[in-house]
Structures are given as C-alpha cells and as structure tokens.
Amino acid sequence: MNRDIRLIALALFLWGLGEGLFMYIQPLYIAELGADPAQIGGVLSLMGLAAGLTYIPAGLLADRLPRKPLLAGGWFSGFLAVLISALARDWRALIPGLVLYGLSAYCIPVINAYVATAAGGRDLERVFTTTFAAFTAGAVVSPAVGGGLAELLSMRAVYLISAGIFAFSTVVVLQISPQQPLKVRQRREKGRLLLTRRFIRFAAPVLLSFFSMYLVFPLAPNFLSDVRGLSTAQVGMLGSVYAVGTTLFSPILGRLRKGERSWGMAVGQGMVWASAGLLLWAPGWAGVTAAFLLRGGYYACRALTQARASDLLGEENRGLAMGGVQTAMVAAEVLAPAVAGWLYEGQPTWPFLTALALIPVSILLGPLVRGRGDTGTR
C-alpha cells in the first residue's frame, strides 16, 4: 500500500461516501419520478449498458496512454452525471445523467491496471480486496444518512450533496503519480485476444455467476418497500449494513486460500445465495439486516475476479484483460435488472427465487475461472 495506492483508496472512500447517499434509494427516486418497476429495471439496465460499452476500449487505452488523465476524466464525468441527475424532473429526464454515470465507469479497468502496476503485480487478491474495501468503507454511513436526508429534505437534495463529495474525490485522484503503461515493441492485434479459448473459458462462468447474484439487487429496495413495508430511511440504513458487510468480508475473502487455490469467490457467492433466502423468508428487521450484511460477498467477488484476471493476457495486455472481464461482469449487471423487473411484475418473489436456483450452478462452474494465483494459469 504505497502512496499512490493509498491515494486511490482515499478517492474511492470519498466516492463510496458520495455514491452511498443515493445509490440504494435510486430505484425509489426513479419511481418517484414516475417510472413503473419494468421501467426502473430498464433504466438501470441502460446505465449498466453504457458502462459495459466502455470497458474494453478503456482497457485498450490503459495499455497505451498515460493512466492518470484517464482516471481524472472518469472522476469528473461521474461528478457531472450526479449533478445532471439532481436536476431531473421526470424519470425520462433522469436518463442522460444515469447514462453519463454509467459511462464514467470506464475508469474501472484503468484503476485496476493502475493499482496492479503500482503494487508491482504482487499479492493482488489481498491488494484489490483491501483497496476496494475503502470504497465500501465510505458507504458504511452514507446510505442511512441519504435515506434520512431524502425524508427530511428531498431525494434531489441528496444528489446535490453527493455531487459536492464527488468533487472532493476528484481533487484527491489528481494527486496520484503519473503512470505510463508497459512499452511493448511488437503488439499483437489486441481484439483477438478476447476471442481466445483462455479468455472465453474465464469470462463465460463470470457472466453466469454475476448475473445470478445480481438478480438479488435491482428490485430489492422496491420489495422491501412494497412487500416488507420498510420506509425510505430504513432502506437507506440497509445500504449502510451492506457496506459494513463488504468492508468486513472483502479483506477476509481475499485471504481465503488453500495452497495455490483461492476459495474466496465460492464463499462470496454462497453469502449472496444465503442473502436472497434471508430476504425472502427471515422474519423481522434482524432477518433483513442479516441478508444485507451477507450481500457484502458480492463486491468481494468483483475484486477477486479482477485480481485473477490481472495476468490473464500478460502484463502488456493487463488493461485489456481487466476491461474484458469487467465487460463480462457488467453484461450480467445489464441483463439482470431487466430480467428482475420482468420477473418482479409477475411476482415480487420471483427475482430472488431465480437467484437461489442459479447461484449453486455458478458455484459448480467456479473452478473454470482460473487466473493469477490459481493452479494451471500458465
């Protein structure tokens, strides 16, 4: 954790602080602006689609261009997107802000490449889970605060406050050292690397895994409000519980190893599976709280997957590999909200029941996801 990684962690902490204010009540904000459940799922899928289209090009750029300006651009775009969202008066007018926020996520593979290089490529499962736990540490308190502020002031005010925090986070990321990608005299045609058996065998189980887990997420606030009768403030408080779970469990899952095999991913998936069951059937506030605490396994799975992908295509193609894997994860997060919205309209329990059926299948396919630090990566 050198100076640059600590600065990235601080910027992520502030980003988590700002995003946590609105992200967990965002489906309620979209509903407040006039959208029905299917439209909410569609809008959230559109935001995810915008993000997913950027990851591979951003990964390619991260292998060729200085990484600090790329990171600064992503941070500033996110700030501007939240400001636009705050000014929306109808759910359709919210779409440009959400799409821009999705586009700002292009910097994720750049962050991953920057951190992996800054760490010298060593012990990346621990480095990634610890660094990105800073993001969720920032979101420990802010979802509860955001839910309370939404009831006290308005959801629009929450977005404005968040924009101010994002501006501060942008200032922090501007303090990191410049970083040039590894120079390679002869580069292969990079796009074809994503069509190799090695990459596809890695990415296909990732797509299924994150689709099955993410079905639990998009309509959970609406389920808690419509079926469980929770208030906006209570839903925001559960976002804080989720952040606590992520902050606690991510470093632990990053250290779960037996020899050369990491078990963190399978354990994280199992936690999300248990979370879906608790959300459906556990009685009272304690059951819902336990469900959101266990959801913390999801974010740890994201960090672990990126750590495994760091050397998937070699150091000279690190940005491309991380961009490709990030695209697979976000493709799942694009499909899942639309499917969840459709299932929810049929019966509010269906998205969670579907996740309970699919997650065990994805765990069984987990051994196919091999990357850095796993037996057989070379």
mmCIF file of C-alpha atoms in Angstrom:
data_model
loop_
_atom_site.group_PDB
_atom_site.id
_atom_site.type_symbol
_atom_site.label_atom_id
_atom_site.label_comp_id
_atom_site.label_asym_id
_atom_site.label_seq_id
_atom_site.Cartn_x
_atom_site.Cartn_y
_atom_site.Cartn_z
ATOM 1 C CA MET A 1 0.000 0.000 0.000
ATOM 2 C CA ASN A 2 2.344 2.715 -1.261
ATOM 3 C CA ARG A 3 1.439 6.403 -1.552
ATOM 4 C CA ASP A 4 -0.371 6.094 -4.898
ATOM 5 C CA ILE A 5 -2.460 3.112 -3.810
ATOM 6 C CA ARG A 6 -3.352 4.928 -0.585
ATOM 7 C CA LEU A 7 -4.480 7.973 -2.612
ATOM 8 C CA ILE A 8 -6.574 5.750 -4.878
ATOM 9 C CA ALA A 9 -8.075 4.160 -1.770
ATOM 10 C CA LEU A 10 -8.884 7.607 -0.323
ATOM 11 C CA ALA A 11 -10.504 8.739 -3.585
ATOM 12 C CA LEU A 12 -12.550 5.525 -3.634
ATOM 13 C CA PHE A 13 -13.509 6.059 0.012
ATOM 14 C CA LEU A 14 -14.892 9.510 -0.853
ATOM 15 C CA TRP A 15 -16.614 8.140 -3.944
ATOM 16 C CA GLY A 16 -18.258 5.462 -1.844
ATOM 17 C CA LEU A 17 -19.312 8.127 0.638
ATOM 18 C CA GLY A 18 -20.985 10.153 -2.111
ATOM 19 C CA GLU A 19 -22.457 7.259 -4.074
ATOM 20 C CA GLY A 20 -23.804 5.640 -0.933
ATOM 21 C CA LEU A 21 -26.008 8.675 -0.307
ATOM 22 C CA PHE A 22 -28.160 7.966 -3.349
ATOM 23 C CA MET A 23 -27.417 4.550 -4.884
ATOM 24 C CA TYR A 24 -29.512 2.431 -2.509
ATOM 25 C CA ILE A 25 -32.545 4.674 -2.781
ATOM 26 C CA GLN A 26 -32.088 5.345 -6.507
ATOM 27 C CA PRO A 27 -34.823 2.863 -7.572
ATOM 28 C CA LEU A 28 -37.180 4.754 -5.245
ATOM 29 C CA TYR A 29 -36.068 8.065 -6.806
ATOM 30 C CA ILE A 30 -36.808 6.709 -10.287
ATOM 31 C CA ALA A 31 -40.226 5.540 -9.069
ATOM 32 C CA GLU A 32 -40.851 8.947 -7.507
ATOM 33 C CA LEU A 33 -40.207 10.489 -10.922
ATOM 34 C CA GLY A 34 -42.994 8.353 -12.421
ATOM 35 C CA ALA A 35 -41.447 5.029 -13.556
ATOM 36 C CA ASP A 36 -43.054 1.602 -13.023
ATOM 37 C CA PRO A 37 -40.995 -1.496 -11.995
ATOM 38 C CA ALA A 38 -40.302 -2.605 -15.586
ATOM 39 C CA GLN A 39 -39.176 0.930 -16.494
ATOM 40 C CA ILE A 40 -36.977 1.061 -13.392
ATOM 41 C CA GLY A 41 -35.304 -2.179 -14.438
ATOM 42 C CA GLY A 42 -34.916 -0.892 -17.995
ATOM 43 C CA VAL A 43 -33.345 2.397 -16.896
ATOM 44 C CA LEU A 44 -30.904 0.640 -14.588
ATOM 45 C CA SER A 45 -30.022 -1.768 -17.400
ATOM 46 C CA LEU A 46 -29.387 1.199 -19.691
ATOM 47 C CA MET A 47 -26.969 2.666 -17.154
ATOM 48 C CA GLY A 48 -25.191 -0.663 -16.946
ATOM 49 C CA LEU A 49 -25.116 -0.948 -20.742
ATOM 50 C CA ALA A 50 -23.475 2.466 -21.038
ATOM 51 C CA ALA A 51 -20.793 1.310 -18.612
ATOM 52 C CA GLY A 52 -20.332 -2.037 -20.327
ATOM 53 C CA LEU A 53 -19.662 -0.467 -23.719
ATOM 54 C CA THR A 54 -16.677 1.451 -22.344
ATOM 55 C CA TYR A 55 -14.618 -1.186 -20.564
ATOM 56 C CA ILE A 56 -12.818 -2.839 -23.469
ATOM 57 C CA PRO A 57 -11.929 0.474 -25.214
ATOM 58 C CA ALA A 58 -10.845 1.891 -21.844
ATOM 59 C CA GLY A 59 -8.722 -1.185 -21.183
ATOM 60 C CA LEU A 60 -7.043 -0.766 -24.563
ATOM 61 C CA LEU A 61 -6.343 2.891 -23.802
ATOM 62 C CA ALA A 62 -4.957 1.970 -20.376
ATOM 63 C CA ASP A 63 -2.358 -0.192 -22.153
ATOM 64 C CA ARG A 64 -1.325 2.651 -24.451
ATOM 65 C CA LEU A 65 -1.892 6.058 -22.805
ATOM 66 C CA PRO A 66 -0.871 7.692 -19.511
ATOM 67 C CA ARG A 67 -3.333 6.425 -16.925
ATOM 68 C CA LYS A 68 -3.671 9.454 -14.641
ATOM 69 C CA PRO A 69 -5.580 11.651 -17.172
ATOM 70 C CA LEU A 70 -7.883 8.725 -17.936
ATOM 71 C CA LEU A 71 -8.697 8.370 -14.239
ATOM 72 C CA ALA A 72 -9.281 12.101 -13.809
ATOM 73 C CA GLY A 73 -11.718 12.094 -16.749
ATOM 74 C CA GLY A 74 -13.752 9.279 -15.223
ATOM 75 C CA TRP A 75 -13.962 11.010 -11.872
ATOM 76 C CA PHE A 76 -15.078 14.331 -13.402
ATOM 77 C CA SER A 77 -17.709 12.598 -15.584
ATOM 78 C CA GLY A 78 -19.206 10.952 -12.505
ATOM 79 C CA PHE A 79 -19.424 14.307 -10.720
ATOM 80 C CA LEU A 80 -21.191 15.880 -13.712
ATOM 81 C CA ALA A 81 -23.588 12.928 -14.044
ATOM 82 C CA VAL A 82 -24.800 13.200 -10.454
ATOM 83 C CA LEU A 83 -25.337 16.919 -10.895
ATOM 84 C CA ILE A 84 -27.476 16.278 -14.013
ATOM 85 C CA SER A 85 -29.479 13.616 -12.160
ATOM 86 C CA ALA A 86 -30.257 16.071 -9.380
ATOM 87 C CA LEU A 87 -31.890 18.435 -11.876
ATOM 88 C CA ALA A 88 -34.256 15.842 -13.407
ATOM 89 C CA ARG A 89 -37.996 16.463 -13.086
ATOM 90 C CA ASP A 90 -39.192 13.270 -14.799
ATOM 91 C CA TRP A 91 -37.763 9.737 -14.970
ATOM 92 C CA ARG A 92 -37.038 10.215 -18.675
ATOM 93 C CA ALA A 93 -35.066 13.367 -17.918
ATOM 94 C CA LEU A 94 -33.029 11.296 -15.462
ATOM 95 C CA ILE A 95 -31.741 9.046 -18.248
ATOM 96 C CA PRO A 96 -28.917 11.359 -19.513
ATOM 97 C CA GLY A 97 -27.470 11.622 -16.013
ATOM 98 C CA LEU A 98 -27.672 7.875 -15.419
ATOM 99 C CA VAL A 99 -26.128 7.108 -18.815
ATOM 100 C CA LEU A 100 -23.255 9.524 -18.179
ATOM 101 C CA TYR A 101 -22.755 7.978 -14.751
ATOM 102 C CA GLY A 102 -22.545 4.600 -16.440
ATOM 103 C CA LEU A 103 -20.036 5.962 -18.966
ATOM 104 C CA SER A 104 -17.894 7.377 -16.162
ATOM 105 C CA ALA A 105 -17.285 3.820 -15.006
ATOM 106 C CA TYR A 106 -14.851 3.409 -17.920
ATOM 107 C CA CYS A 107 -12.125 4.262 -15.427
ATOM 108 C CA ILE A 108 -12.643 0.979 -13.507
ATOM 109 C CA PRO A 109 -10.286 -1.133 -15.682
ATOM 110 C CA VAL A 110 -7.886 1.822 -15.624
ATOM 111 C CA ILE A 111 -7.984 1.827 -11.804
ATOM 112 C CA ASN A 112 -7.387 -1.917 -11.790
ATOM 113 C CA ALA A 113 -4.432 -1.664 -14.167
ATOM 114 C CA TYR A 114 -3.011 1.289 -12.217
ATOM 115 C CA VAL A 115 -3.268 -0.495 -8.857
ATOM 116 C CA ALA A 116 -1.844 -3.769 -10.201
ATOM 117 C CA THR A 117 1.151 -1.945 -11.688
ATOM 118 C CA ALA A 118 1.644 0.236 -8.605
ATOM 119 C CA ALA A 119 1.679 -2.920 -6.476
ATOM 120 C CA GLY A 120 4.289 -4.498 -8.726
ATOM 121 C CA GLY A 121 1.907 -7.341 -9.585
ATOM 122 C CA ARG A 122 2.346 -8.929 -6.145
ATOM 123 C CA ASP A 123 -0.315 -10.453 -3.852
ATOM 124 C CA LEU A 124 -3.081 -8.865 -5.900
ATOM 125 C CA GLU A 125 -6.049 -10.657 -4.326
ATOM 126 C CA ARG A 126 -5.178 -9.036 -0.988
ATOM 127 C CA VAL A 127 -4.278 -5.681 -2.602
ATOM 128 C CA PHE A 128 -7.504 -5.492 -4.616
ATOM 129 C CA THR A 129 -9.861 -6.565 -1.855
ATOM 130 C CA THR A 130 -8.209 -4.179 0.624
ATOM 131 C CA THR A 131 -8.080 -1.206 -1.764
ATOM 132 C CA PHE A 132 -11.660 -1.568 -2.921
ATOM 133 C CA ALA A 133 -12.858 -2.156 0.628
ATOM 134 C CA ALA A 134 -12.068 1.566 1.034
ATOM 135 C CA PHE A 135 -14.927 2.306 -1.359
ATOM 136 C CA THR A 136 -17.411 0.386 0.754
ATOM 137 C CA ALA A 137 -15.958 1.784 3.965
ATOM 138 C CA GLY A 138 -17.018 5.186 2.630
ATOM 139 C CA ALA A 139 -20.507 3.817 2.086
ATOM 140 C CA VAL A 140 -20.935 2.465 5.617
ATOM 141 C CA VAL A 141 -22.713 5.523 6.985
ATOM 142 C CA SER A 142 -23.851 7.396 3.878
ATOM 143 C CA PRO A 143 -26.788 5.162 2.771
ATOM 144 C CA ALA A 144 -28.501 5.600 6.139
ATOM 145 C CA VAL A 145 -27.733 9.312 6.023
ATOM 146 C CA GLY A 146 -29.004 9.519 2.439
ATOM 147 C CA GLY A 147 -32.286 7.814 3.331
ATOM 148 C CA GLY A 148 -32.781 10.143 6.285
ATOM 149 C CA LEU A 149 -31.931 13.245 4.244
ATOM 150 C CA ALA A 150 -34.326 12.126 1.500
ATOM 151 C CA GLU A 151 -37.178 12.074 4.020
ATOM 152 C CA LEU A 152 -36.060 15.261 5.776
ATOM 153 C CA LEU A 153 -35.229 17.304 2.664
ATOM 154 C CA SER A 154 -35.703 15.544 -0.701
ATOM 155 C CA MET A 155 -34.025 12.961 -2.874
ATOM 156 C CA ARG A 156 -32.868 15.775 -5.148
ATOM 157 C CA ALA A 157 -31.007 17.386 -2.255
ATOM 158 C CA VAL A 158 -29.254 14.073 -1.620
ATOM 159 C CA TYR A 159 -27.890 14.082 -5.176
ATOM 160 C CA LEU A 160 -26.625 17.652 -4.813
ATOM 161 C CA ILE A 161 -24.746 16.816 -1.605
ATOM 162 C CA SER A 162 -23.289 13.760 -3.310
ATOM 163 C CA ALA A 163 -22.023 15.887 -6.195
ATOM 164 C CA GLY A 164 -20.052 18.023 -3.738
ATOM 165 C CA ILE A 165 -18.364 14.936 -2.268
ATOM 166 C CA PHE A 166 -17.540 13.679 -5.771
ATOM 167 C CA ALA A 167 -15.813 16.983 -6.499
ATOM 168 C CA PHE A 168 -13.567 16.471 -3.459
ATOM 169 C CA SER A 169 -12.823 12.890 -4.556
ATOM 170 C CA THR A 170 -11.772 14.210 -7.969
ATOM 171 C CA VAL A 171 -9.287 16.577 -6.328
ATOM 172 C CA VAL A 172 -7.746 13.637 -4.440
ATOM 173 C CA VAL A 173 -7.277 11.492 -7.552
ATOM 174 C CA LEU A 174 -5.456 14.375 -9.223
ATOM 175 C CA GLN A 175 -2.699 13.959 -6.599
ATOM 176 C CA ILE A 176 -1.587 10.480 -7.742
ATOM 177 C CA SER A 177 1.679 9.989 -9.614
ATOM 178 C CA PRO A 178 1.628 9.685 -13.412
ATOM 179 C CA GLN A 179 1.887 6.126 -14.665
ATOM 180 C CA GLN A 180 2.864 5.008 -18.150
ATOM 181 C CA PRO A 181 1.779 1.569 -19.420
ATOM 182 C CA LEU A 182 4.404 -1.038 -20.206
ATOM 183 C CA LYS A 183 6.019 -0.361 -23.584
ATOM 184 C CA VAL A 184 5.941 -3.277 -25.972
ATOM 185 C CA ARG A 185 7.835 -3.139 -29.251
ATOM 186 C CA GLN A 186 5.569 -5.519 -31.133
ATOM 187 C CA ARG A 187 1.919 -5.700 -30.133
ATOM 188 C CA ARG A 188 -0.441 -8.437 -31.232
ATOM 189 C CA GLU A 189 -3.800 -7.441 -32.607
ATOM 190 C CA LYS A 190 -5.391 -6.972 -29.226
ATOM 191 C CA GLY A 191 -9.046 -7.503 -30.067
ATOM 192 C CA ARG A 192 -8.395 -11.131 -30.979
ATOM 193 C CA LEU A 193 -7.058 -11.866 -27.510
ATOM 194 C CA LEU A 194 -10.620 -11.658 -26.175
ATOM 195 C CA LEU A 195 -11.665 -14.450 -28.542
ATOM 196 C CA THR A 196 -9.083 -16.963 -27.360
ATOM 197 C CA ARG A 197 -10.185 -20.124 -25.563
ATOM 198 C CA ARG A 198 -8.267 -18.998 -22.464
ATOM 199 C CA PHE A 199 -10.224 -15.752 -22.147
ATOM 200 C CA ILE A 200 -13.633 -17.207 -23.049
ATOM 201 C CA ARG A 201 -13.202 -20.048 -20.567
ATOM 202 C CA PHE A 202 -12.538 -17.426 -17.909
ATOM 203 C CA ALA A 203 -15.278 -14.946 -18.892
ATOM 204 C CA ALA A 204 -18.261 -17.249 -19.543
ATOM 205 C CA PRO A 205 -18.586 -18.566 -15.960
ATOM 206 C CA VAL A 206 -18.025 -14.997 -14.727
ATOM 207 C CA LEU A 207 -21.029 -13.841 -16.765
ATOM 208 C CA LEU A 208 -23.297 -16.536 -15.298
ATOM 209 C CA SER A 209 -22.003 -16.004 -11.778
ATOM 210 C CA PHE A 210 -22.601 -12.269 -11.679
ATOM 211 C CA PHE A 211 -25.941 -12.490 -13.487
ATOM 212 C CA SER A 212 -27.252 -14.981 -10.948
ATOM 213 C CA MET A 213 -26.002 -12.954 -7.983
ATOM 214 C CA TYR A 214 -27.099 -9.569 -9.311
ATOM 215 C CA LEU A 215 -30.720 -10.663 -9.713
ATOM 216 C CA VAL A 216 -30.948 -10.148 -5.944
ATOM 217 C CA PHE A 217 -30.076 -6.452 -6.160
ATOM 218 C CA PRO A 218 -32.091 -4.177 -8.525
ATOM 219 C CA LEU A 219 -35.619 -4.508 -7.124
ATOM 220 C CA ALA A 220 -34.675 -5.273 -3.521
ATOM 221 C CA PRO A 221 -35.475 -1.687 -2.361
ATOM 222 C CA ASN A 222 -38.888 -1.904 -4.019
ATOM 223 C CA PHE A 223 -39.500 -5.361 -2.497
ATOM 224 C CA LEU A 224 -38.618 -4.037 0.931
ATOM 225 C CA SER A 225 -40.930 -1.056 0.462
ATOM 226 C CA ASP A 226 -43.844 -2.795 -1.298
ATOM 227 C CA VAL A 227 -43.840 -6.192 0.449
ATOM 228 C CA ARG A 228 -41.942 -5.764 3.708
ATOM 229 C CA GLY A 229 -43.297 -2.249 4.369
ATOM 230 C CA LEU A 230 -39.965 -0.516 5.075
ATOM 231 C CA SER A 231 -39.589 3.255 4.819
ATOM 232 C CA THR A 232 -37.098 5.081 2.601
ATOM 233 C CA ALA A 233 -34.915 5.817 5.648
ATOM 234 C CA GLN A 234 -34.874 2.137 6.601
ATOM 235 C CA VAL A 235 -33.936 1.113 3.052
ATOM 236 C CA GLY A 236 -31.077 3.613 3.170
ATOM 237 C CA MET A 237 -29.954 2.179 6.508
ATOM 238 C CA LEU A 238 -29.774 -1.274 4.944
ATOM 239 C CA GLY A 239 -27.437 0.156 2.330
ATOM 240 C CA SER A 240 -25.131 1.028 5.209
ATOM 241 C CA VAL A 241 -25.412 -2.542 6.501
ATOM 242 C CA TYR A 242 -24.407 -3.819 3.055
ATOM 243 C CA ALA A 243 -21.381 -1.517 3.101
ATOM 244 C CA VAL A 244 -20.384 -2.809 6.540
ATOM 245 C CA GLY A 245 -20.608 -6.377 5.259
ATOM 246 C CA THR A 246 -18.483 -5.567 2.218
ATOM 247 C CA THR A 247 -15.870 -3.733 4.279
ATOM 248 C CA LEU A 248 -15.639 -6.594 6.773
ATOM 249 C CA PHE A 249 -15.763 -9.556 4.417
ATOM 250 C CA SER A 250 -13.731 -8.332 1.408
ATOM 251 C CA PRO A 251 -10.304 -8.466 3.128
ATOM 252 C CA ILE A 252 -11.221 -11.812 4.713
ATOM 253 C CA LEU A 253 -12.302 -13.388 1.420
ATOM 254 C CA GLY A 254 -9.128 -12.078 -0.201
ATOM 255 C CA ARG A 255 -7.109 -14.209 2.232
ATOM 256 C CA LEU A 256 -9.057 -17.468 1.934
ATOM 257 C CA ARG A 257 -6.561 -19.771 0.287
ATOM 258 C CA LYS A 258 -5.540 -23.405 0.493
ATOM 259 C CA GLY A 259 -2.197 -23.832 -1.180
ATOM 260 C CA GLU A 260 -2.460 -22.175 -4.580
ATOM 261 C CA ARG A 261 -6.252 -22.278 -4.684
ATOM 262 C CA SER A 262 -8.419 -19.341 -3.608
ATOM 263 C CA TRP A 263 -11.787 -20.138 -2.012
ATOM 264 C CA GLY A 264 -12.948 -16.552 -1.568
ATOM 265 C CA MET A 265 -15.075 -16.475 -4.712
ATOM 266 C CA ALA A 266 -17.132 -19.568 -3.838
ATOM 267 C CA VAL A 267 -17.669 -18.346 -0.279
ATOM 268 C CA GLY A 268 -18.742 -14.907 -1.539
ATOM 269 C CA GLN A 269 -21.277 -16.474 -3.919
ATOM 270 C CA GLY A 270 -22.618 -18.608 -1.097
ATOM 271 C CA MET A 271 -23.089 -15.483 1.018
ATOM 272 C CA VAL A 272 -25.191 -13.834 -1.704
ATOM 273 C CA TRP A 273 -27.249 -17.041 -2.034
ATOM 274 C CA ALA A 274 -27.939 -17.009 1.710
ATOM 275 C CA SER A 275 -28.777 -13.302 1.468
ATOM 276 C CA ALA A 276 -31.528 -13.973 -1.094
ATOM 277 C CA GLY A 277 -33.068 -16.619 1.140
ATOM 278 C CA LEU A 278 -32.999 -14.412 4.199
ATOM 279 C CA LEU A 279 -34.521 -11.509 2.279
ATOM 280 C CA LEU A 280 -37.472 -13.688 1.314
ATOM 281 C CA TRP A 281 -38.130 -15.665 4.461
ATOM 282 C CA ALA A 282 -36.266 -14.343 7.507
ATOM 283 C CA PRO A 283 -38.722 -12.558 9.786
ATOM 284 C CA GLY A 284 -38.365 -9.033 11.112
ATOM 285 C CA TRP A 285 -35.688 -6.377 10.933
ATOM 286 C CA ALA A 286 -32.968 -8.757 12.145
ATOM 287 C CA GLY A 287 -33.508 -11.087 9.181
ATOM 288 C CA VAL A 288 -33.367 -8.282 6.627
ATOM 289 C CA THR A 289 -30.249 -6.858 8.301
ATOM 290 C CA ALA A 290 -28.514 -10.239 8.133
ATOM 291 C CA ALA A 291 -29.454 -10.501 4.452
ATOM 292 C CA PHE A 292 -27.825 -7.174 3.613
ATOM 293 C CA LEU A 293 -24.760 -7.950 5.706
ATOM 294 C CA LEU A 294 -24.171 -11.131 3.692
ATOM 295 C CA ARG A 295 -24.627 -9.233 0.420
ATOM 296 C CA GLY A 296 -21.137 -7.921 1.104
ATOM 297 C CA GLY A 297 -19.817 -11.087 -0.522
ATOM 298 C CA TYR A 298 -20.821 -9.704 -3.937
ATOM 299 C CA TYR A 299 -18.405 -6.804 -4.013
ATOM 300 C CA ALA A 300 -15.594 -9.023 -2.771
ATOM 301 C CA CYS A 301 -16.294 -11.356 -5.721
ATOM 302 C CA ARG A 302 -15.801 -8.429 -8.105
ATOM 303 C CA ALA A 303 -12.397 -7.584 -6.640
ATOM 304 C CA LEU A 304 -11.308 -11.228 -6.572
ATOM 305 C CA THR A 305 -12.316 -11.726 -10.205
ATOM 306 C CA GLN A 306 -10.302 -8.698 -11.320
ATOM 307 C CA ALA A 307 -7.301 -9.855 -9.316
ATOM 308 C CA ARG A 308 -7.435 -13.242 -11.058
ATOM 309 C CA ALA A 309 -7.657 -11.504 -14.440
ATOM 310 C CA SER A 310 -4.576 -9.309 -13.901
ATOM 311 C CA ASP A 311 -2.173 -11.636 -15.727
ATOM 312 C CA LEU A 312 -4.731 -13.480 -17.840
ATOM 313 C CA LEU A 313 -3.374 -11.999 -21.094
ATOM 314 C CA GLY A 314 0.060 -10.959 -19.849
ATOM 315 C CA GLU A 315 1.263 -7.743 -18.220
ATOM 316 C CA GLU A 316 1.428 -5.858 -21.522
ATOM 317 C CA ASN A 317 -2.313 -6.515 -22.032
ATOM 318 C CA ARG A 318 -3.375 -6.013 -18.413
ATOM 319 C CA GLY A 319 -5.774 -3.166 -19.192
ATOM 320 C CA LEU A 320 -7.439 -5.137 -21.987
ATOM 321 C CA ALA A 321 -7.866 -8.232 -19.815
ATOM 322 C CA MET A 322 -9.395 -6.235 -16.986
ATOM 323 C CA GLY A 323 -11.594 -4.296 -19.390
ATOM 324 C CA GLY A 324 -12.811 -7.536 -20.971
ATOM 325 C CA VAL A 325 -13.564 -9.188 -17.637
ATOM 326 C CA GLN A 326 -15.240 -6.018 -16.367
ATOM 327 C CA THR A 327 -17.393 -6.084 -19.502
ATOM 328 C CA ALA A 328 -18.462 -9.649 -18.712
ATOM 329 C CA MET A 329 -19.444 -8.646 -15.172
ATOM 330 C CA VAL A 330 -21.333 -5.578 -16.348
ATOM 331 C CA ALA A 331 -23.060 -7.518 -19.129
ATOM 332 C CA ALA A 332 -24.522 -9.575 -16.304
ATOM 333 C CA GLU A 333 -25.487 -6.391 -14.474
ATOM 334 C CA VAL A 334 -27.151 -5.064 -17.647
ATOM 335 C CA LEU A 335 -29.230 -8.197 -18.195
ATOM 336 C CA ALA A 336 -30.142 -8.825 -14.572
ATOM 337 C CA PRO A 337 -32.136 -5.607 -13.853
ATOM 338 C CA ALA A 338 -34.258 -6.039 -16.983
ATOM 339 C CA VAL A 339 -34.936 -9.697 -16.148
ATOM 340 C CA ALA A 340 -35.530 -8.831 -12.487
ATOM 341 C CA GLY A 341 -38.022 -6.100 -13.435
ATOM 342 C CA TRP A 342 -39.920 -8.501 -15.700
ATOM 343 C CA LEU A 343 -39.939 -11.220 -13.036
ATOM 344 C CA TYR A 344 -40.969 -8.740 -10.324
ATOM 345 C CA GLU A 345 -44.047 -7.704 -12.294
ATOM 346 C CA GLY A 346 -45.085 -11.363 -12.419
ATOM 347 C CA GLN A 347 -44.469 -11.896 -8.701
ATOM 348 C CA PRO A 348 -42.212 -9.839 -6.382
ATOM 349 C CA THR A 349 -40.502 -13.001 -5.064
ATOM 350 C CA TRP A 350 -39.503 -14.380 -8.467
ATOM 351 C CA PRO A 351 -36.172 -12.500 -8.941
ATOM 352 C CA PHE A 352 -34.926 -13.870 -5.607
ATOM 353 C CA LEU A 353 -36.150 -17.412 -6.240
ATOM 354 C CA THR A 354 -34.416 -17.398 -9.636
ATOM 355 C CA ALA A 355 -31.161 -16.283 -7.999
ATOM 356 C CA LEU A 356 -31.478 -19.083 -5.431
ATOM 357 C CA ALA A 357 -31.717 -21.592 -8.286
ATOM 358 C CA LEU A 358 -28.856 -20.207 -10.422
ATOM 359 C CA ILE A 359 -26.173 -19.353 -7.867
ATOM 360 C CA PRO A 360 -25.395 -23.003 -6.952
ATOM 361 C CA VAL A 361 -24.899 -23.751 -10.669
ATOM 362 C CA SER A 362 -22.431 -20.881 -10.981
ATOM 363 C CA ILE A 363 -20.534 -22.092 -7.894
ATOM 364 C CA LEU A 364 -20.122 -25.525 -9.505
ATOM 365 C CA LEU A 365 -18.664 -23.841 -12.599
ATOM 366 C CA GLY A 366 -16.289 -21.767 -10.455
ATOM 367 C CA PRO A 367 -13.221 -23.995 -10.999
ATOM 368 C CA LEU A 368 -13.280 -22.945 -14.669
ATOM 369 C CA VAL A 369 -12.468 -19.373 -13.631
ATOM 370 C CA ARG A 370 -8.712 -19.609 -13.357
ATOM 371 C CA GLY A 371 -6.351 -16.696 -13.408
ATOM 372 C CA ARG A 372 -3.457 -15.277 -11.497
ATOM 373 C CA GLY A 373 -2.535 -17.340 -8.447
ATOM 374 C CA ASP A 374 -4.544 -20.416 -9.444
ATOM 375 C CA THR A 375 -3.146 -23.768 -10.450
ATOM 376 C CA GLY A 376 -2.935 -24.110 -14.202
ATOM 377 C CA THR A 377 -2.823 -20.438 -15.130
ATOM 378 C CA ARG A 378 0.199 -20.857 -17.370
#
